[in-house]
Amino acid sequence: VAEMVEDRDYQRGFSEIHPKTMFDELGRLQKARKTVAVILDALRQAGIDPRDTRLLDIGCSTGILTRHYAEFFGRVDGIDIDDGAVEWARQNRAADNVAYRIGDSMDMPFLTGEFDLVTCTHIYEHVPDARKMLDEIHRVLRPGGLCYFAAENRLRVWDGHYNLPFVTVLPRPLANLFVRVMGRGQRRYETHRTLWGLKRLVRAFEVTDYTRAVVRDPKKFEATNMIWPGSTKQKVANAIVTAAYWAFPTYLWILRKPQLVKGQE
């Protein structure tokens, strides 16, 4: 219980602890462009006009991504527990079709079925109870609604939160000690899952994998900052995502809330 309270406090000040990340205009916009490219592709396949949709950006923080989403989708709401970041977003990232809310992704102040789209971009590992957050995403999506879900794999060599190797794979007591000894914080706050754990986490949804598509066509999906077409890195990434998908460092999925079945209307 004490750790959960500490985790909440950590997230409430996340933008102050990590200003280089949360206020990085270029880096955040690159992330937003990739997200939009994947969502637009999914909407095209579903025959949905993006301008007719309402999108919820979970973990909106300073609103840099949220404001970019507003250029493509009809209405956009951002929510984050970091009140300082949300206030900054309201003052600096305002738009006619954007609204920001201070709130907890595990207990969101929205109606059931209120959204057509949700973005959950590298958020799950930060939340004290990722299961509750996914339940909330499922609740606020309309039947047939989509969630862009970007998730880090626990089985990864490098952890970007602390700029240290093997932090995510170590047992928590050892990870806490490692982070502390290396002067990167008091403990590891994040909780990562393996591919199998992530599949269990999203089991209420129908999953379409975009990880392979982005690796194979990074230009189409605005990912050339990570993988350049024809490069050695692309060849290695393609080999891993094909032969050892379980070991790929990050997964990009579109989650679809199933339509209501007969008798559940």
GROMACS .gro file of C-alpha atoms in nm:
model
  265
    1VAL     CA    1   0.000   0.000   0.000
    2ALA     CA    2   0.283   0.238   0.090
    3GLU     CA    3   0.453   0.171  -0.244
    4MET     CA    4   0.128   0.238  -0.432
    5VAL     CA    5   0.093   0.576  -0.258
    6GLU     CA    6   0.456   0.654  -0.342
    7ASP     CA    7   0.395   0.552  -0.704
    8ARG     CA    8   0.100   0.791  -0.726
    9ASP     CA    9   0.309   1.075  -0.583
   10TYR     CA   10   0.587   0.995  -0.830
   11GLN     CA   11   0.345   1.016  -1.123
   12ARG     CA   12   0.193   1.340  -0.998
   13GLY     CA   13   0.534   1.503  -1.037
   14PHE     CA   14   0.652   1.307  -1.341
   15SER     CA   15   0.700   1.608  -1.569
   16GLU     CA   16   0.916   1.779  -1.306
   17ILE     CA   17   1.127   1.467  -1.256
   18HIS     CA   18   1.166   1.406  -1.632
   19PRO     CA   19   1.147   1.751  -1.797
   20LYS     CA   20   1.383   1.660  -2.082
   21THR     CA   21   1.136   1.395  -2.194
   22MET     CA   22   0.800   1.556  -2.125
   23PHE     CA   23   0.892   1.899  -2.266
   24ASP     CA   24   1.088   1.765  -2.564
   25GLU     CA   25   0.888   1.918  -2.848
   26LEU     CA   26   1.062   1.738  -3.135
   27GLY     CA   27   1.076   1.400  -2.964
   28ARG     CA   28   0.714   1.412  -2.849
   29LEU     CA   29   0.591   1.522  -3.193
   30GLN     CA   30   0.777   1.235  -3.359
   31LYS     CA   31   0.602   0.996  -3.121
   32ALA     CA   32   0.269   1.162  -3.201
   33ARG     CA   33   0.321   1.132  -3.579
   34LYS     CA   34   0.388   0.759  -3.550
   35THR     CA   35   0.079   0.712  -3.335
   36VAL     CA   36  -0.139   0.904  -3.579
   37ALA     CA   37  -0.003   0.710  -3.879
   38VAL     CA   38  -0.096   0.378  -3.719
   39ILE     CA   39  -0.441   0.495  -3.607
   40LEU     CA   40  -0.523   0.645  -3.948
   41ASP     CA   41  -0.425   0.318  -4.116
   42ALA     CA   42  -0.651   0.124  -3.879
   43LEU     CA   43  -0.938   0.367  -3.937
   44ARG     CA   44  -0.899   0.346  -4.315
   45GLN     CA   45  -0.928  -0.030  -4.297
   46ALA     CA   46  -1.240   0.005  -4.083
   47GLY     CA   47  -1.391   0.268  -4.315
   48ILE     CA   48  -1.409   0.532  -4.040
   49ASP     CA   49  -1.360   0.905  -4.101
   50PRO     CA   50  -1.115   1.033  -3.835
   51ARG     CA   51  -1.298   1.366  -3.823
   52ASP     CA   52  -1.605   1.186  -3.694
   53THR     CA   53  -1.421   1.045  -3.392
   54ARG     CA   54  -1.358   1.144  -3.033
   55LEU     CA   55  -1.018   1.047  -2.895
   56LEU     CA   56  -0.894   1.013  -2.536
   57ASP     CA   57  -0.521   1.058  -2.478
   58ILE     CA   58  -0.428   0.877  -2.156
   59GLY     CA   59  -0.117   1.015  -1.988
   60CYS     CA   60  -0.136   1.337  -2.189
   61SER     CA   61   0.116   1.516  -1.963
   62THR     CA   62   0.223   1.846  -2.124
   63GLY     CA   63  -0.020   1.800  -2.413
   64ILE     CA   64   0.234   1.801  -2.697
   65LEU     CA   65   0.099   1.475  -2.841
   66THR     CA   66  -0.260   1.566  -2.758
   67ARG     CA   67  -0.247   1.892  -2.952
   68HIS     CA   68  -0.108   1.709  -3.255
   69TYR     CA   69  -0.391   1.454  -3.240
   70ALA     CA   70  -0.640   1.741  -3.252
   71GLU     CA   71  -0.527   1.819  -3.607
   72PHE     CA   72  -0.662   1.484  -3.728
   73PHE     CA   73  -0.953   1.382  -3.506
   74GLY     CA   74  -1.285   1.549  -3.436
   75ARG     CA   75  -1.251   1.599  -3.063
   76VAL     CA   76  -0.966   1.514  -2.829
   77ASP     CA   77  -0.956   1.482  -2.450
   78GLY     CA   78  -0.634   1.446  -2.253
   79ILE     CA   79  -0.611   1.308  -1.900
   80ASP     CA   80  -0.315   1.284  -1.662
   81ILE     CA   81  -0.260   1.260  -1.287
   82ASP     CA   82   0.028   1.511  -1.313
   83ASP     CA   83  -0.160   1.833  -1.233
   84GLY     CA   84   0.139   2.058  -1.309
   85ALA     CA   85   0.175   1.909  -1.657
   86VAL     CA   86  -0.199   1.937  -1.727
   87GLU     CA   87  -0.205   2.302  -1.621
   88TRP     CA   88   0.092   2.369  -1.851
   89ALA     CA   89  -0.093   2.193  -2.135
   90ARG     CA   90  -0.402   2.406  -2.078
   91GLN     CA   91  -0.199   2.725  -2.099
   92ASN     CA   92   0.029   2.626  -2.387
   93ARG     CA   93  -0.154   2.357  -2.584
   94ALA     CA   94  -0.505   2.494  -2.611
   95ALA     CA   95  -0.720   2.430  -2.919
   96ASP     CA   96  -1.090   2.457  -2.993
   97ASN     CA   97  -1.137   2.079  -3.005
   98VAL     CA   98  -0.911   1.984  -2.710
   99ALA     CA   99  -0.997   1.953  -2.340
  100TYR     CA  100  -0.762   1.850  -2.059
  101ARG     CA  101  -0.856   1.678  -1.734
  102ILE     CA  102  -0.659   1.604  -1.420
  103GLY     CA  103  -0.748   1.248  -1.333
  104ASP     CA  104  -0.645   0.891  -1.262
  105SER     CA  105  -0.637   0.645  -1.554
  106MET     CA  106  -0.748   0.370  -1.315
  107ASP     CA  107  -1.070   0.558  -1.235
  108MET     CA  108  -1.153   0.797  -1.516
  109PRO     CA  109  -1.425   1.064  -1.498
  110PHE     CA  110  -1.586   0.969  -1.830
  111LEU     CA  111  -1.906   0.793  -1.929
  112THR     CA  112  -1.918   0.435  -2.049
  113GLY     CA  113  -1.876   0.418  -2.427
  114GLU     CA  114  -1.789   0.790  -2.453
  115PHE     CA  115  -1.491   0.751  -2.691
  116ASP     CA  116  -1.424   0.610  -3.036
  117LEU     CA  117  -1.046   0.607  -2.987
  118VAL     CA  118  -0.800   0.588  -2.698
  119THR     CA  119  -0.423   0.632  -2.703
  120CYS     CA  120  -0.219   0.457  -2.434
  121THR     CA  121   0.139   0.523  -2.536
  122HIS     CA  122   0.400   0.373  -2.303
  123ILE     CA  123   0.177   0.426  -2.001
  124TYR     CA  124   0.093   0.080  -1.867
  125GLU     CA  125   0.427   0.026  -1.688
  126HIS     CA  126   0.385   0.350  -1.490
  127VAL     CA  127   0.040   0.275  -1.349
  128PRO     CA  128   0.015   0.107  -1.005
  129ASP     CA  129  -0.251  -0.134  -1.139
  130ALA     CA  130  -0.238  -0.174  -1.518
  131ARG     CA  131  -0.533  -0.416  -1.508
  132LYS     CA  132  -0.759  -0.143  -1.366
  133MET     CA  133  -0.645   0.096  -1.638
  134LEU     CA  134  -0.720  -0.153  -1.915
  135ASP     CA  135  -1.061  -0.218  -1.761
  136GLU     CA  136  -1.124   0.157  -1.771
  137ILE     CA  137  -1.010   0.180  -2.133
  138HIS     CA  138  -1.250  -0.101  -2.218
  139ARG     CA  139  -1.531   0.079  -2.034
  140VAL     CA  140  -1.492   0.425  -2.190
  141LEU     CA  141  -1.458   0.290  -2.546
  142ARG     CA  142  -1.773   0.239  -2.748
  143PRO     CA  143  -1.831  -0.112  -2.886
  144GLY     CA  144  -1.600  -0.142  -3.185
  145GLY     CA  145  -1.382   0.143  -3.058
  146LEU     CA  146  -1.003   0.129  -3.097
  147CYS     CA  147  -0.709   0.180  -2.862
  148TYR     CA  148  -0.354   0.248  -2.978
  149PHE     CA  149  -0.146   0.056  -2.725
  150ALA     CA  150   0.233   0.101  -2.725
  151ALA     CA  151   0.398  -0.120  -2.464
  152GLU     CA  152   0.755  -0.193  -2.360
  153ASN     CA  153   0.857  -0.555  -2.318
  154ARG     CA  154   1.001  -0.659  -1.982
  155LEU     CA  155   1.255  -0.872  -2.171
  156ARG     CA  156   1.465  -0.582  -2.295
  157VAL     CA  157   1.833  -0.506  -2.252
  158TRP     CA  158   1.815  -0.129  -2.203
  159ASP     CA  159   1.577   0.068  -1.984
  160GLY     CA  160   1.531   0.426  -2.097
  161HIS     CA  161   1.373   0.542  -1.773
  162TYR     CA  162   1.701   0.502  -1.583
  163ASN     CA  163   1.950   0.467  -1.870
  164LEU     CA  164   2.070   0.137  -1.731
  165PRO     CA  165   2.085  -0.219  -1.870
  166PHE     CA  166   1.873  -0.511  -1.749
  167VAL     CA  167   1.670  -0.305  -1.499
  168THR     CA  168   1.336  -0.445  -1.618
  169VAL     CA  169   1.442  -0.811  -1.605
  170LEU     CA  170   1.591  -0.804  -1.255
  171PRO     CA  171   1.377  -0.905  -0.956
  172ARG     CA  172   1.241  -0.587  -0.800
  173PRO     CA  173   1.465  -0.589  -0.488
  174LEU     CA  174   1.775  -0.619  -0.708
  175ALA     CA  175   1.644  -0.359  -0.952
  176ASN     CA  176   1.579  -0.119  -0.666
  177LEU     CA  177   1.930  -0.172  -0.534
  178PHE     CA  178   2.083  -0.130  -0.881
  179VAL     CA  179   1.898   0.197  -0.943
  180ARG     CA  180   1.993   0.328  -0.600
  181VAL     CA  181   2.362   0.231  -0.625
  182MET     CA  182   2.389   0.389  -0.969
  183GLY     CA  183   2.237   0.712  -0.839
  184ARG     CA  184   1.930   0.703  -1.064
  185GLY     CA  185   1.666   0.717  -0.791
  186GLN     CA  186   1.547   0.549  -0.475
  187ARG     CA  187   1.390   0.253  -0.654
  188ARG     CA  188   1.241   0.133  -0.982
  189TYR     CA  189   0.884   0.257  -0.996
  190GLU     CA  190   0.778   0.097  -1.325
  191THR     CA  191   0.635  -0.253  -1.364
  192HIS     CA  192   0.693  -0.415  -1.704
  193ARG     CA  193   0.538  -0.730  -1.845
  194THR     CA  194   0.654  -0.991  -2.092
  195LEU     CA  195   0.472  -1.056  -2.418
  196TRP     CA  196   0.265  -1.322  -2.246
  197GLY     CA  197   0.180  -1.091  -1.958
  198LEU     CA  198   0.078  -0.816  -2.201
  199LYS     CA  199  -0.146  -1.057  -2.389
  200ARG     CA  200  -0.321  -1.143  -2.063
  201LEU     CA  201  -0.352  -0.773  -1.986
  202VAL     CA  202  -0.540  -0.699  -2.311
  203ARG     CA  203  -0.739  -1.023  -2.329
  204ALA     CA  204  -1.074  -0.838  -2.331
  205PHE     CA  205  -0.983  -0.685  -2.670
  206GLU     CA  206  -0.927  -0.805  -3.024
  207VAL     CA  207  -0.561  -0.733  -3.102
  208THR     CA  208  -0.415  -0.624  -3.435
  209ASP     CA  209  -0.034  -0.615  -3.433
  210TYR     CA  210   0.134  -0.318  -3.600
  211THR     CA  211   0.483  -0.391  -3.468
  212ARG     CA  212   0.583  -0.592  -3.775
  213ALA     CA  213   0.421  -0.344  -4.014
  214VAL     CA  214   0.613  -0.051  -3.865
  215VAL     CA  215   0.945  -0.240  -3.880
  216ARG     CA  216   0.887  -0.336  -4.243
  217ASP     CA  217   0.768   0.006  -4.360
  218PRO     CA  218   0.901   0.274  -4.122
  219LYS     CA  219   0.842   0.551  -4.375
  220LYS     CA  220   0.471   0.481  -4.398
  221PHE     CA  221   0.438   0.479  -4.020
  222GLU     CA  222   0.665   0.779  -3.943
  223ALA     CA  223   0.927   0.567  -3.767
  224THR     CA  224   1.241   0.653  -3.961
  225ASN     CA  225   1.388   0.820  -3.654
  226MET     CA  226   1.408   0.470  -3.503
  227ILE     CA  227   1.457   0.249  -3.810
  228TRP     CA  228   1.591   0.365  -4.145
  229PRO     CA  229   1.470   0.165  -4.447
  230GLY     CA  230   1.738  -0.071  -4.578
  231SER     CA  231   1.964  -0.022  -4.278
  232THR     CA  232   2.134  -0.298  -4.082
  233LYS     CA  233   1.915  -0.202  -3.786
  234GLN     CA  234   1.603  -0.265  -3.992
  235LYS     CA  235   1.733  -0.605  -4.102
  236VAL     CA  236   1.811  -0.704  -3.743
  237ALA     CA  237   1.476  -0.572  -3.617
  238ASN     CA  238   1.292  -0.757  -3.892
  239ALA     CA  239   1.473  -1.080  -3.802
  240ILE     CA  240   1.382  -1.045  -3.434
  241VAL     CA  241   1.020  -0.948  -3.492
  242THR     CA  242   0.984  -1.245  -3.730
  243ALA     CA  243   1.176  -1.519  -3.550
  244ALA     CA  244   1.168  -1.405  -3.185
  245TYR     CA  245   0.869  -1.176  -3.147
  246TRP     CA  246   0.868  -1.246  -2.772
  247ALA     CA  247   1.205  -1.067  -2.746
  248PHE     CA  248   1.115  -0.750  -2.936
  249PRO     CA  249   1.164  -0.448  -2.707
  250THR     CA  250   0.839  -0.263  -2.786
  251TYR     CA  251   0.499  -0.369  -2.916
  252LEU     CA  252   0.258  -0.152  -3.113
  253TRP     CA  253  -0.096  -0.288  -3.107
  254ILE     CA  254  -0.441  -0.170  -3.201
  255LEU     CA  255  -0.690  -0.300  -2.947
  256ARG     CA  256  -1.050  -0.324  -3.056
  257LYS     CA  257  -1.336  -0.345  -2.810
  258PRO     CA  258  -1.567  -0.618  -2.945
  259GLN     CA  259  -1.909  -0.523  -3.071
  260LEU     CA  260  -2.197  -0.612  -2.843
  261VAL     CA  261  -2.312  -0.966  -2.903
  262LYS     CA  262  -2.679  -1.049  -2.939
  263GLY     CA  263  -2.850  -1.040  -2.603
  264GLN     CA  264  -2.608  -0.784  -2.453
  265GLU     CA  265  -2.761  -0.471  -2.605
   0.00000   0.00000   0.00000
